[in-house]
Amino acid sequence: MNRGWLTSALVLLPVLAPSGPEGDGGPGAAPPDSLPSLVFTQVPAGAPIAAPAPGAAGRLRAGWGEGSRLVRWDPDGTLTELSAGFAAAAEPDVSFDGERILFAGKRAPADPWNVWEMRSDGTELRQVTRDAGNCRHPLYLATIYVITDAAPTLHLGFVSDLAGEWTEEGTGPATHLYTCLPDGKRVRRLTHGPGGEFDPVLLDDGLIVCAAWQRRDILRGEAGPVSLFALNVDGADFALYCGGEARVRHMPAQTRGGEVVFVEADDGVPADGAGRLAAVSTLRPFHSYRRLPASEGWLYHSPAPLADGSLFVARRPADGSGTHGLVRLDPRTGAASAIFDDPGRHDFHACALEPRARPDGRSTSVTEEHATGKLYCLDAHSTNLVPGGRFPVGTIRAVRLIEAVPATGPGAPVVHRVLGVAPVASDGSFQVEIPANMPLQLQALDEDGLALATCGWTWVKNREWRGCIGCHEDPELVPENRLVQAVREPAGKLLAPPAERRALSFVRDVAPLLAARCATCHDGEARLDLTPGPDGREERIYDALLAPREGGSYVRPGRARTSPLVWRLFGRNTARPGDAEHRPGGQHVEHMPLGREDLSPDELRILVEWVDLGAPWDAPGGSAAPGTSGSPAGEGEGPE
């Protein structure tokens, strides 16, 4: 392809010998000729980059890439454009032999983004994906081996909006991880989170680590965190990769020193997603978190590894006064040496054009012909949510599985539907067969059917048999070597068709129940106006239940056990130790309805589930009718 040689309007910075965060010279510096050639993205400096990402509650960075280009930098200071003829080109990834480059690009401004590949000098350009949505952030993956294949298969990965789903907040199209063959055929979806997944990176052990936007934090009234998750190259075993307090963690990269470095922010990110740098060890990602030493006044973006253990990383002044330039960073000391900065463009997503070890291949049992998978737990009482690391034995009696029905348009919220409830054995174990590729949350339930804990979104792949140790257990624990009760029997089936899954609605299910069972005592009361009459009565009731008041609102969305409305239905404070509302020794609460027959189990279940599902105003579809989506029934298969 044609290449343009860029020689003007650029600032070519020498590689400085770093001694401290600013890189002012000293021992341990790498001479300029020790650097490999680089390929990186340039984006024109346009609108201010310090504004919050629109419509994403500060959790997601803004969409970008229009007018971008790929360039190659060589240690002699030569800069070569590799993407001439493209309206936009970004996010390179270099092959394991260092000879080829994958990138996201589009020929014309109106074209969708696709994955392209070329040689490291810009020749032998070819298009990889077609009709696969807007494809971004491509990467070379480890091989996948199926026992019936003659040889392992090479796959490519990328991020796409192909599914046509919107984020859980309804703020924009959700992106998910996909794979394809090197020729672009056999496109397969790996991830299914309703908030979306992005920023994939391949680790040396063949795992993928990516960023994912998790569920809305209902109690705080804000979007949930963006965290790092790991998964196999076949999409199986999607799980949280590391812990920590930061609300946003994205742009991961593995160093040659055995750490995963990423960009993080405590609460919200600027439009470009820049932040501080942190790292965890690949050996113990949940117990090795550290912030990287770095200079004050800088924000960092898109780290990438070098063979000697150092990093390429983009950085810009935190006050937004300049553009991103590339530096070489020692992740141990924070010493930085400037490499390149074009004052008219942002320079980021640098990759070294050098060979690297091919990651371990992965075998897979995922088979698309199977429509289901299995989910099991060894002991739901094992948890990191309470002191001592365990719920008292017998506390958890069942688990409720909640399906996310993805949003398909702007402003349309994700609908939460109850797939079913599975019993928990006396040793805390359970096992269920469920539909594959369905985003699910699990809620551990006590003897009253009240949720004790809710996990983030997860799923099982086709024919995957996936397990966990407990309910929010320490992920680095080694499980006890014992055969639990639940796997001694066939798995219960939670395979109800969509029409039989419960989607609870205040308008359809809760308001009529309250009007029928509570209006006699509460008619006309300002605090809970159930008076029949003009349009808007349901809105007044709903507002009264959720309105702030002394002692807290009657309904706390997502936490039925701490909601005073639920206390009155049970005649006691149902909060648990660790809840701010808990009262040692229990607390008597006036039982409702006063002087009338108690609510039936089905009526009580509707109210409890409605609160635990987030107290939605409306949730189209499904049914709250008794008897649907109950405990597993029927014969199931044993462990495979």
XYZ file of C-alpha atoms in Angstrom:
640
model
C 0.000 0.000 0.000
C 1.070 3.638 -0.329
C 3.015 5.042 2.581
C 3.582 8.686 3.427
C 6.829 9.723 5.091
C 6.093 12.267 7.812
C 8.814 14.783 8.472
C 7.131 18.032 9.479
C 5.112 19.503 12.377
C 6.301 16.761 14.743
C 8.249 16.742 17.976
C 10.680 13.819 17.937
C 11.907 13.381 21.494
C 15.113 11.552 22.373
C 14.942 8.590 24.694
C 16.072 9.956 28.035
C 17.895 8.023 30.708
C 15.454 7.835 33.617
C 16.442 8.155 37.252
C 13.075 9.136 38.708
C 9.475 9.629 37.637
C 10.419 12.497 35.321
C 13.298 10.648 33.648
C 16.090 13.220 34.067
C 18.976 10.799 33.632
C 20.698 8.199 35.763
C 21.558 4.500 36.020
C 19.448 1.792 34.458
C 18.552 3.805 31.362
C 18.106 2.067 28.053
C 20.009 3.614 25.132
C 17.895 4.694 22.144
C 19.041 1.806 19.944
C 17.695 -0.719 22.459
C 14.114 0.242 21.609
C 12.273 -1.783 18.959
C 10.199 -0.192 16.242
C 6.678 0.792 17.288
C 3.263 0.965 15.701
C 0.714 3.241 17.347
C -2.469 5.249 16.820
C -2.630 8.973 16.227
C -5.851 10.940 16.688
C -6.117 14.623 15.828
C -6.271 16.927 18.828
C -9.779 18.328 18.672
C -12.378 18.941 21.338
C -11.212 19.124 24.976
C -10.542 15.640 26.321
C -11.231 16.305 29.987
C -15.045 16.329 29.756
C -16.992 13.367 31.200
C -18.011 10.699 28.742
C -21.574 11.618 27.722
C -24.410 9.428 28.932
C -22.274 6.859 30.722
C -22.242 8.203 34.284
C -18.489 8.770 34.005
C -17.824 5.021 33.860
C -17.193 4.654 30.126
C -14.884 6.714 27.981
C -16.386 8.403 24.956
C -16.377 6.828 21.523
C -13.361 7.927 19.484
C -11.323 7.148 16.418
C -12.671 9.342 13.634
C -9.756 10.691 11.616
C -7.257 8.403 13.350
C -4.300 6.819 11.594
C -1.637 4.173 12.218
C 2.023 5.106 12.120
C 5.269 3.233 12.497
C 8.119 4.748 14.524
C 11.657 3.432 14.082
C 14.504 4.031 16.565
C 16.269 6.332 14.093
C 13.354 8.757 14.461
C 11.667 7.902 11.152
C 7.869 8.051 11.236
C 5.860 6.261 8.544
C 2.126 6.349 8.003
C 0.814 2.810 7.477
C -2.885 3.540 6.919
C -2.915 5.881 3.930
C -6.245 5.516 2.130
C -8.229 4.902 5.336
C -10.681 7.401 6.780
C -9.780 5.989 10.209
C -7.399 3.349 11.550
C -6.668 2.522 15.179
C -5.851 -0.023 17.917
C -3.026 -2.137 16.474
C -1.973 -5.558 17.734
C 1.238 -7.251 16.616
C 1.512 -10.918 15.699
C 3.588 -13.301 17.810
C 6.428 -13.304 15.259
C 6.402 -9.492 15.132
C 5.800 -9.460 11.369
C 2.098 -8.587 11.003
C -0.338 -6.036 12.420
C -4.054 -6.346 13.117
C -5.983 -3.093 13.382
C -9.473 -1.607 13.293
C -10.142 0.566 10.285
C -12.634 1.917 7.797
C -12.030 3.126 4.272
C -14.745 5.804 4.159
C -16.197 7.852 7.037
C -19.614 6.212 6.624
C -18.232 2.657 6.587
C -18.487 0.392 9.631
C -15.285 -0.417 11.477
C -13.723 -3.705 10.390
C -10.657 -5.748 11.314
C -7.772 -5.523 8.857
C -4.321 -7.113 8.717
C -1.072 -6.042 7.030
C 2.627 -6.632 7.255
C 4.605 -4.446 9.633
C 5.807 -2.310 6.699
C 2.237 -1.634 5.535
C 2.209 -4.090 2.609
C -0.074 -7.101 1.971
C -3.157 -5.357 3.317
C -6.259 -7.545 3.642
C -9.713 -7.159 5.168
C -10.601 -9.763 7.824
C -14.184 -9.090 8.991
C -17.278 -8.252 6.954
C -20.869 -7.726 8.130
C -19.853 -8.272 11.758
C -20.932 -4.908 13.158
C -18.471 -2.208 14.145
C -15.356 -4.230 14.961
C -12.751 -2.634 17.244
C -9.730 -3.600 19.323
C -8.627 -6.746 17.415
C -6.062 -9.138 18.838
C -4.252 -12.336 18.026
C -5.453 -15.160 20.291
C -4.056 -18.420 21.554
C -4.982 -21.546 19.644
C -8.108 -23.513 20.565
C -8.030 -27.296 20.556
C -11.084 -29.519 20.194
C -10.463 -33.233 20.665
C -12.137 -34.053 17.345
C -9.946 -31.568 15.409
C -6.859 -32.709 13.522
C -4.873 -29.760 14.872
C -5.359 -26.693 17.081
C -7.115 -23.748 15.411
C -5.823 -20.172 15.338
C -8.407 -17.515 16.135
C -8.555 -13.737 16.121
C -10.530 -11.712 18.653
C -12.270 -8.354 18.466
C -14.918 -6.183 20.108
C -18.183 -5.509 18.264
C -21.713 -4.127 18.592
C -22.973 -6.903 16.301
C -25.632 -8.085 18.787
C -27.554 -4.809 18.453
C -27.915 -4.515 22.242
C -27.671 -1.393 24.375
C -25.955 -0.999 27.697
C -27.764 -1.731 30.936
C -28.104 2.020 31.442
C -29.538 2.484 27.938
C -26.821 5.035 27.119
C -25.545 3.567 23.863
C -24.720 0.374 21.964
C -23.091 -2.318 24.094
C -19.982 -4.012 22.771
C -19.048 -7.628 23.368
C -16.111 -9.914 22.620
C -16.123 -12.073 19.494
C -13.741 -14.463 17.743
C -13.304 -15.503 14.143
C -10.938 -17.545 12.022
C -8.023 -15.695 10.387
C -10.074 -15.407 7.195
C -12.945 -13.723 9.081
C -15.263 -16.718 8.938
C -17.006 -18.516 11.833
C -17.749 -15.442 13.912
C -18.635 -16.451 17.477
C -19.768 -14.356 20.408
C -17.883 -14.902 23.673
C -19.447 -12.509 26.204
C -23.005 -11.545 27.123
C -22.927 -8.924 29.877
C -25.746 -6.357 29.618
C -23.281 -3.546 30.360
C -20.859 -4.611 27.629
C -17.237 -5.743 27.493
C -14.221 -4.097 25.860
C -10.399 -3.688 26.027
C -9.409 -7.366 25.616
C -5.800 -8.438 26.093
C -4.261 -11.900 25.827
C -2.181 -13.128 28.771
C 0.811 -15.441 28.510
C -1.246 -18.345 29.872
C -3.814 -18.005 27.070
C -6.530 -16.302 29.132
C -8.237 -13.132 27.951
C -8.590 -10.256 30.396
C -11.068 -7.525 29.474
C -12.984 -4.654 31.038
C -16.724 -4.976 31.670
C -19.371 -2.567 32.922
C -21.271 -4.340 35.663
C -24.804 -3.898 36.989
C -26.231 -0.645 38.212
C -25.680 0.057 41.894
C -29.342 0.423 42.818
C -28.819 1.541 46.404
C -26.354 4.275 45.479
C -28.476 5.325 42.530
C -25.520 5.195 40.149
C -23.942 3.003 37.532
C -21.937 0.048 38.749
C -18.174 -0.273 38.356
C -16.080 -1.057 35.315
C -13.906 -3.967 36.441
C -11.450 -6.438 34.942
C -12.644 -9.953 34.125
C -10.906 -13.040 32.772
C -12.291 -15.681 30.421
C -11.101 -18.515 28.247
C -10.707 -18.020 24.500
C -13.933 -19.997 23.999
C -15.874 -17.611 26.280
C -16.111 -20.057 29.192
C -15.396 -19.293 32.855
C -16.023 -15.536 32.730
C -15.078 -14.311 36.215
C -13.795 -11.253 38.079
C -10.017 -11.066 37.648
C -8.887 -8.825 40.493
C -10.275 -6.955 43.464
C -9.923 -3.380 44.632
C -11.789 -0.217 45.456
C -11.439 1.774 42.217
C -14.731 2.271 40.398
C -13.164 2.107 36.931
C -10.471 -0.317 35.765
C -9.754 -0.781 32.085
C -7.000 -0.911 29.402
C -5.134 -3.936 30.859
C -1.732 -5.116 29.609
C 0.566 -7.867 30.849
C 4.194 -6.995 31.484
C 6.999 -9.437 30.871
C 7.579 -9.268 34.616
C 4.391 -11.173 35.391
C 2.047 -8.326 36.240
C -1.154 -7.033 34.685
C -0.992 -3.239 34.538
C -4.153 -1.215 33.955
C -5.584 2.288 34.031
C -7.936 3.090 36.904
C -9.953 5.923 38.423
C -11.734 6.153 41.759
C -15.016 7.515 40.431
C -15.538 8.514 36.830
C -13.121 9.027 33.967
C -12.504 11.813 31.466
C -13.736 11.328 27.926
C -10.516 9.647 26.794
C -10.494 7.241 29.778
C -7.060 8.322 31.063
C -6.210 7.798 34.744
C -3.513 6.534 37.084
C -1.687 3.213 36.656
C -2.009 0.191 38.943
C -0.999 -3.454 38.741
C -1.606 -6.941 40.108
C 0.492 -10.069 39.925
C -0.758 -12.771 37.565
C 0.014 -15.299 40.322
C -2.303 -13.712 42.927
C -4.379 -10.993 41.258
C -6.738 -10.598 44.232
C -4.041 -10.089 46.860
C -1.246 -8.220 45.090
C -2.763 -4.874 44.093
C -0.418 -1.911 44.001
C -0.404 1.544 42.487
C 2.485 2.226 40.187
C 4.738 5.099 41.230
C 4.287 7.963 38.802
C 4.731 11.697 38.544
C 2.051 14.029 39.809
C 0.185 15.982 37.194
C -0.066 13.239 34.566
C -2.846 10.927 33.404
C -2.011 7.668 31.630
C -3.542 5.693 28.767
C -3.141 2.326 26.973
C -0.069 0.633 28.530
C 1.709 -2.023 26.443
C 4.642 -4.346 27.282
C 8.257 -4.395 26.175
C 10.414 -7.521 26.232
C 12.668 -6.166 29.005
C 9.746 -5.757 31.441
C 9.204 -2.035 30.912
C 6.091 -0.465 29.372
C 5.103 1.823 26.594
C 2.349 4.078 27.858
C 0.653 7.245 26.631
C 0.354 10.150 29.031
C -0.935 13.715 28.999
C -1.047 16.587 31.495
C -3.870 16.067 33.965
C -5.102 19.625 33.448
C -5.898 18.883 29.783
C -3.376 21.397 28.499
C -1.595 19.048 26.106
C -1.928 15.920 24.010
C -0.962 12.335 24.717
C 2.677 11.508 24.072
C 4.479 8.179 24.366
C 6.866 7.359 27.187
C 8.773 4.309 28.312
C 7.961 3.486 31.940
C 9.623 1.249 34.504
C 6.663 -0.298 36.397
C 8.809 -0.886 39.492
C 10.175 2.617 39.984
C 7.914 4.802 37.884
C 10.922 6.176 35.994
C 9.749 7.503 32.631
C 11.622 8.469 29.470
C 9.949 10.382 26.650
C 9.859 8.703 23.240
C 7.547 10.645 20.938
C 4.992 13.445 21.063
C 3.160 15.077 18.173
C 1.676 18.301 19.616
C -1.141 18.263 17.062
C -2.246 14.685 17.748
C -2.803 12.220 20.550
C -0.349 9.323 20.354
C -1.445 6.124 22.067
C -2.007 2.341 21.765
C 1.676 1.727 21.055
C 2.797 -1.846 20.292
C 6.359 -3.110 19.931
C 7.210 -4.623 16.552
C 9.182 -7.486 18.066
C 8.594 -11.241 18.463
C 6.969 -12.569 21.616
C 6.267 -16.033 22.944
C 3.085 -17.632 21.676
C 0.718 -18.032 24.648
C -0.422 -21.423 25.800
C -3.181 -22.959 23.712
C -6.517 -23.862 25.263
C -8.766 -26.860 24.907
C -12.522 -26.434 24.868
C -15.660 -28.452 25.449
C -17.959 -25.632 24.306
C -20.242 -27.067 21.647
C -22.714 -24.757 19.943
C -25.123 -27.617 19.246
C -25.859 -27.786 22.993
C -28.390 -25.155 24.051
C -27.673 -25.422 27.783
C -24.906 -25.470 30.350
C -24.615 -26.311 34.041
C -23.900 -24.189 37.067
C -22.885 -25.603 40.444
C -21.623 -24.345 43.790
C -19.658 -26.281 46.403
C -20.786 -24.333 49.479
C -22.786 -21.114 49.200
C -22.056 -20.360 52.872
C -18.417 -19.611 52.015
C -18.266 -15.838 51.517
C -16.097 -12.765 51.954
C -19.138 -10.606 52.748
C -19.293 -11.314 56.484
C -16.678 -11.510 59.264
C -15.146 -14.953 59.515
C -15.687 -15.729 55.839
C -18.854 -17.815 56.259
C -22.591 -17.445 56.593
C -23.839 -19.681 59.439
C -24.686 -23.129 58.099
C -28.343 -23.260 57.105
C -28.608 -19.522 56.457
C -28.866 -19.981 52.683
C -31.821 -22.144 51.669
C -32.086 -21.423 47.931
C -30.702 -19.379 45.057
C -32.766 -17.186 42.761
C -31.530 -16.907 39.176
C -32.331 -13.599 37.465
C -32.137 -13.218 33.708
C -31.244 -9.946 31.977
C -33.315 -9.331 28.861
C -31.002 -7.019 26.881
C -32.133 -3.547 25.900
C -32.346 -2.991 22.144
C -32.760 0.761 21.886
C -32.038 4.124 23.501
C -33.585 4.649 26.915
C -34.957 1.092 27.047
C -33.840 -0.437 30.357
C -32.678 -3.991 30.714
C -35.578 -6.107 32.023
C -34.809 -8.440 34.933
C -36.764 -11.713 34.844
C -36.758 -14.544 37.345
C -35.575 -17.658 35.556
C -36.264 -19.775 38.621
C -35.305 -20.750 42.155
C -33.035 -23.687 42.981
C -32.819 -25.355 46.414
C -29.529 -25.389 48.312
C -28.528 -28.646 49.991
C -27.718 -28.788 53.700
C -23.975 -28.628 52.920
C -24.508 -25.405 50.934
C -24.177 -26.950 47.468
C -26.484 -26.656 44.472
C -26.471 -27.631 40.795
C -28.749 -26.481 37.957
C -28.962 -26.804 34.198
C -29.749 -23.471 32.549
C -29.936 -21.936 29.050
C -26.531 -21.121 27.591
C -25.374 -17.584 26.818
C -27.971 -15.959 29.065
C -26.719 -13.152 31.347
C -27.690 -14.090 34.887
C -27.401 -12.839 38.434
C -27.617 -15.217 41.391
C -29.223 -14.183 44.662
C -28.622 -16.272 47.783
C -31.928 -16.547 49.680
C -32.638 -17.095 53.365
C -35.529 -19.059 54.850
C -37.907 -16.162 54.101
C -36.899 -15.929 50.448
C -35.039 -12.647 51.066
C -31.825 -12.016 49.136
C -28.659 -12.104 51.255
C -26.259 -11.311 48.415
C -26.377 -10.704 44.665
C -23.559 -11.481 42.263
C -22.620 -9.565 39.126
C -23.669 -10.709 35.682
C -22.391 -14.085 34.577
C -23.402 -16.899 32.218
C -22.509 -20.380 31.045
C -21.510 -21.259 27.511
C -22.943 -24.101 25.455
C -22.168 -27.386 27.244
C -20.032 -25.621 29.855
C -20.200 -27.104 33.352
C -19.157 -24.236 35.536
C -18.694 -24.058 39.266
C -17.724 -21.794 42.126
C -16.583 -22.385 45.688
C -19.150 -20.195 47.420
C -21.097 -16.949 47.423
C -18.582 -14.109 46.925
C -15.800 -16.306 48.282
C -12.143 -15.358 48.175
C -11.335 -16.329 44.549
C -7.883 -17.563 45.517
C -9.148 -20.138 47.999
C -8.577 -23.810 47.271
C -11.832 -25.756 47.731
C -12.069 -28.666 50.100
C -11.592 -32.032 48.462
C -15.038 -33.526 49.014
C -17.972 -34.720 46.948
C -20.827 -32.326 47.709
C -24.456 -33.394 47.920
C -25.723 -31.459 44.904
C -23.518 -33.229 42.355
C -24.509 -36.679 43.589
C -27.889 -36.197 41.926
C -28.913 -35.092 38.430
C -28.920 -31.329 37.957
C -32.269 -29.625 38.363
C -33.500 -27.955 35.196
C -34.328 -24.257 35.031
C -35.295 -24.175 31.383
C -38.690 -22.451 31.397
C -39.510 -20.786 28.065
C -39.406 -16.980 28.054
C -43.190 -16.613 28.404
C -43.034 -18.435 31.749
C -40.238 -16.353 33.307
C -41.395 -13.788 35.852
C -40.849 -10.113 35.079
C -42.294 -8.165 38.001
C -43.836 -4.747 37.514
C -45.155 -2.250 40.042
C -47.879 -1.182 37.630
C -49.017 -4.682 36.702
C -48.246 -6.774 39.795
C -47.600 -4.712 42.924
C -50.017 -1.754 42.758
C -53.126 -3.972 42.378
C -51.951 -6.141 45.279
C -51.415 -3.134 47.549
C -54.738 -1.622 46.566
C -56.557 -4.867 47.345
C -54.816 -5.724 50.603
C -53.706 -2.371 52.076
C -56.108 0.327 50.927
C -58.642 -0.286 53.712
C -56.213 0.965 56.356
C -54.158 3.431 54.331
C -56.746 5.314 52.266
C -56.020 9.008 52.339
C -52.843 8.810 54.423
C -50.256 11.197 53.091
C -47.444 8.741 53.635
C -49.027 5.997 51.553
C -51.877 7.319 49.438
C -53.815 4.367 48.022
C -56.981 6.283 47.277
C -58.542 5.061 44.017
C -59.380 7.778 41.594
C -57.710 9.943 38.972
C -54.853 8.991 36.722
C -51.537 9.020 38.465
C -52.628 7.101 41.572
C -50.021 4.396 40.904
C -47.293 7.016 40.556
C -48.230 8.511 43.939
C -48.101 5.111 45.601
C -44.756 4.285 43.995
C -43.268 7.643 44.947
C -44.503 7.254 48.527
C -42.858 3.841 48.863
C -39.475 4.988 47.555
C -39.477 8.549 48.916
C -36.718 9.392 51.454
C -38.012 9.826 54.991
C -36.719 9.659 58.537
C -35.448 6.139 59.114
C -35.213 5.415 55.401
C -37.672 4.821 52.596
C -40.299 2.095 52.888
C -38.711 0.264 49.953
C -34.957 -0.035 49.401
C -34.577 -1.273 45.808
C -32.500 -4.422 45.599
C -32.601 -5.106 49.358
C -35.931 -6.467 50.527
C -34.417 -7.575 53.824
C -33.689 -3.938 54.850
C -36.979 -2.481 53.554
C -39.490 -1.395 56.259
C -42.389 -2.408 54.007
C -41.089 -5.987 54.104
C -40.535 -5.783 57.885
C -44.209 -4.970 58.349
C -45.282 -7.893 56.210
C -43.141 -10.262 58.303
C -43.788 -8.517 61.634
C -40.060 -8.175 62.403
C -36.869 -6.475 61.301
C -35.412 -8.865 58.711
C -32.038 -7.094 58.337
C -28.958 -9.239 58.837
C -25.764 -8.706 60.863
C -23.619 -6.329 58.864
C -26.610 -4.319 57.620
C -26.859 -0.808 59.056
C -30.532 -1.519 59.775
C -29.809 -4.659 61.821
C -30.819 -4.613 65.498
C -29.097 -7.211 67.726
C -31.633 -9.528 69.276
C -34.223 -8.661 66.669
C -36.777 -5.889 66.613
C -40.554 -6.181 66.794
C -42.357 -4.353 64.018
C -46.100 -3.886 63.780
C -47.435 -6.660 61.568
C -49.438 -5.737 58.500
C -52.188 -5.964 57.358
C -53.645 -4.942 60.720
C -56.502 -7.153 61.871
C -56.764 -8.875 58.511
C -55.622 -12.098 56.954
C -51.903 -12.269 56.237
C -50.692 -12.079 52.674
C -50.547 -15.464 50.990
C -47.131 -16.975 50.213
C -47.607 -16.074 46.543
C -48.513 -12.465 47.370
C -45.567 -12.170 49.740
C -43.252 -13.651 47.124
C -44.378 -11.066 44.556
C -43.568 -8.164 46.864
C -40.240 -9.603 48.051
C -39.045 -10.469 44.548
C -40.163 -7.097 43.209
C -38.006 -5.307 45.806
C -35.030 -7.656 45.357
C -35.188 -7.153 41.579
C -34.762 -3.417 42.062
C -38.398 -2.323 42.541
C -38.963 -1.638 38.809
C -41.786 0.711 37.874
C -42.561 -1.318 34.777
C -41.148 -4.511 33.319
C -42.887 -5.595 30.126
C -43.350 -9.267 29.451
C -43.377 -12.321 31.677
C -45.818 -13.160 34.417
C -45.979 -13.044 38.186
C -48.579 -15.773 38.280
C -48.056 -18.362 41.021
C -46.508 -21.624 39.974
C -44.271 -20.362 37.175
C -40.495 -20.586 37.215
C -40.428 -22.315 40.577
C -37.922 -24.778 41.946
C -36.245 -27.120 39.481
C -38.305 -30.099 38.507
C -37.918 -33.062 36.223
C -35.049 -35.354 35.472
C -31.639 -33.922 34.629
C -28.363 -35.323 33.436
C -25.545 -36.138 35.800
C -22.087 -34.601 35.646
C -20.433 -34.992 32.281
